Amino acid sequence: MLFHYYDSLMKDDAYFQEQIGAVKEALVSLGRIHPGSVTLQKRSRGNGYHYLSYTFQGEGHTLYVREDDIDQVREEVENYRVFRSLVNEWIALEIEYSRLRRSGS
C-alpha cells in the first residue's frame, strides 16, 4: 500500500514538473512585452492616430504610436497578455502541487 502511494505521488510530481517546465519555456520564448491596449483615436477631420494606454506601478500612461510601429506595439501588448496568462497558470500549478505535497505528508 505504501509503495502504491509513493508511486502515485511520483507520477504527480513528474506531471507537475513537466507542466511547470512547459510554462517556463513558453515564458522565455515570448519575446518583447508591454502592458496596455492600443486604440485608434479619430480626429474631427476624419483621419486618426493610434495610442498606447497602460498603467504601471500605479501610474497611468498614454503614448502616441507611430503608424510604422503599430504592428510591433500590438505584438508586444499581445505578448504581455499571454505573459500574464502563463504566470497565472504557473501559480495555479504551484498551488495545486503544493496542496498535493502537503496532503501526502
C-alpha positions as a LaTeX table, in Angstrom:
\begin{tabular}{lrrr}
\hline
Residue & $x$ (\AA) & $y$ (\AA) & $z$ (\AA) \\
\hline
Met1 & 0.00 & 0.00 & 0.00 \\
Leu2 & 2.80 & 2.43 & 0.86 \\
Phe3 & 4.52 & 1.66 & $-2.45$ \\
His4 & 1.32 & 2.48 & $-4.37$ \\
Tyr5 & 1.02 & 5.85 & $-2.59$ \\
Tyr6 & 4.67 & 6.69 & $-3.30$ \\
Asp7 & 4.30 & 5.64 & $-6.95$ \\
Ser8 & 1.22 & 7.84 & $-7.49$ \\
Leu9 & 2.97 & 10.77 & $-5.79$ \\
Met10 & 5.96 & 10.40 & $-8.11$ \\
Lys11 & 3.70 & 10.39 & $-11.19$ \\
Asp12 & 2.05 & 13.55 & $-9.93$ \\
Asp13 & 5.45 & 15.06 & $-9.19$ \\
Ala14 & 6.61 & 14.33 & $-12.73$ \\
Tyr15 & 3.37 & 15.72 & $-14.15$ \\
Phe16 & 3.71 & 18.99 & $-12.26$ \\
Gln17 & 7.39 & 19.34 & $-13.09$ \\
Glu18 & 6.60 & 18.80 & $-16.78$ \\
Gln19 & 3.72 & 21.29 & $-16.78$ \\
Ile20 & 5.68 & 23.95 & $-14.89$ \\
Gly21 & 8.66 & 23.42 & $-17.18$ \\
Ala22 & 6.43 & 23.92 & $-20.24$ \\
Val23 & 5.11 & 27.20 & $-18.81$ \\
Lys24 & 8.66 & 28.41 & $-18.11$ \\
Glu25 & 9.73 & 27.57 & $-21.67$ \\
Ala26 & 6.73 & 29.43 & $-23.07$ \\
Leu27 & 7.58 & 32.47 & $-20.95$ \\
Val28 & 11.17 & 32.55 & $-22.17$ \\
Ser29 & 10.10 & 32.34 & $-25.82$ \\
Leu30 & 7.58 & 35.20 & $-25.66$ \\
Gly31 & 9.78 & 38.00 & $-26.91$ \\
Arg32 & 9.16 & 41.64 & $-26.12$ \\
Ile33 & 6.21 & 42.55 & $-23.90$ \\
His34 & 4.36 & 45.73 & $-22.98$ \\
Pro35 & 1.25 & 46.19 & $-20.85$ \\
Gly36 & $-1.73$ & 48.12 & $-22.10$ \\
Ser37 & $-4.01$ & 48.46 & $-25.07$ \\
Val38 & $-3.71$ & 50.11 & $-28.46$ \\
Thr39 & $-6.56$ & 52.35 & $-29.53$ \\
Leu40 & $-7.36$ & 54.26 & $-32.70$ \\
Gln41 & $-8.47$ & 57.80 & $-31.94$ \\
Lys42 & $-10.48$ & 59.56 & $-34.67$ \\
Arg43 & $-9.99$ & 63.26 & $-35.26$ \\
Ser44 & $-12.79$ & 65.56 & $-36.37$ \\
Arg45 & $-11.10$ & 65.93 & $-39.78$ \\
Gly46 & $-11.62$ & 62.22 & $-40.42$ \\
Asn47 & $-8.08$ & 60.90 & $-40.04$ \\
Gly48 & $-6.92$ & 59.15 & $-36.92$ \\
Tyr49 & $-3.94$ & 58.16 & $-34.82$ \\
His50 & $-3.05$ & 55.26 & $-32.56$ \\
Tyr51 & $-2.08$ & 55.49 & $-28.93$ \\
Leu52 & $-0.99$ & 53.06 & $-26.26$ \\
Ser53 & $-2.58$ & 53.32 & $-22.82$ \\
Tyr54 & $-1.27$ & 51.42 & $-19.82$ \\
Thr55 & $-0.84$ & 51.52 & $-16.08$ \\
Phe56 & 2.46 & 50.63 & $-14.47$ \\
Gln57 & 3.29 & 50.88 & $-10.77$ \\
Gly58 & 0.03 & 52.69 & $-10.14$ \\
Glu59 & 0.61 & 55.41 & $-12.74$ \\
Gly60 & $-1.36$ & 55.75 & $-15.95$ \\
His61 & 0.42 & 56.46 & $-19.22$ \\
Thr62 & $-0.74$ & 57.29 & $-22.73$ \\
Leu63 & 1.71 & 57.33 & $-25.61$ \\
Tyr64 & 1.30 & 58.20 & $-29.27$ \\
Val65 & 2.24 & 55.27 & $-31.55$ \\
Arg66 & 3.63 & 55.98 & $-35.00$ \\
Glu67 & 1.97 & 54.14 & $-37.85$ \\
Asp68 & 5.25 & 52.37 & $-38.65$ \\
Asp69 & 5.38 & 50.96 & $-35.10$ \\
Ile70 & 1.76 & 49.89 & $-34.67$ \\
Asp71 & 2.25 & 46.21 & $-35.60$ \\
Gln72 & 5.21 & 45.83 & $-33.22$ \\
Val73 & 3.36 & 47.53 & $-30.36$ \\
Arg74 & 0.29 & 45.34 & $-30.89$ \\
Glu75 & 2.51 & 42.25 & $-30.80$ \\
Glu76 & 4.15 & 43.42 & $-27.55$ \\
Val77 & 0.73 & 44.05 & $-25.98$ \\
Glu78 & $-0.49$ & 40.60 & $-27.06$ \\
Asn79 & 2.71 & 39.02 & $-25.72$ \\
Tyr80 & 2.07 & 40.76 & $-22.39$ \\
Arg81 & $-1.47$ & 39.31 & $-22.28$ \\
Val82 & $-0.02$ & 35.83 & $-22.90$ \\
Phe83 & 2.69 & 36.52 & $-20.27$ \\
Arg84 & 0.05 & 37.31 & $-17.63$ \\
Ser85 & $-1.93$ & 34.20 & $-18.57$ \\
Leu86 & 1.15 & 31.98 & $-18.33$ \\
Val87 & 2.14 & 33.44 & $-14.95$ \\
Asn88 & $-1.37$ & 32.76 & $-13.65$ \\
Glu89 & $-1.16$ & 29.20 & $-14.97$ \\
Trp90 & 2.22 & 28.72 & $-13.26$ \\
Ile91 & 0.84 & 29.99 & $-9.96$ \\
Ala92 & $-2.20$ & 27.69 & $-10.22$ \\
Leu93 & 0.06 & 24.70 & $-10.89$ \\
Glu94 & 2.31 & 25.60 & $-7.94$ \\
Ile95 & $-0.70$ & 25.94 & $-5.62$ \\
Glu96 & $-2.11$ & 22.59 & $-6.70$ \\
Tyr97 & 1.30 & 20.92 & $-6.50$ \\
Ser98 & 1.90 & 22.34 & $-3.02$ \\
Arg99 & $-1.52$ & 21.18 & $-1.85$ \\
Leu100 & $-0.84$ & 17.68 & $-3.17$ \\
Arg101 & 2.55 & 17.51 & $-1.43$ \\
Arg102 & 1.13 & 18.74 & 1.88 \\
Ser103 & $-1.72$ & 16.24 & 1.77 \\
Gly104 & 0.80 & 13.43 & 1.38 \\
Ser105 & 2.82 & 14.43 & 4.47 \\
\hline
\end{tabular}
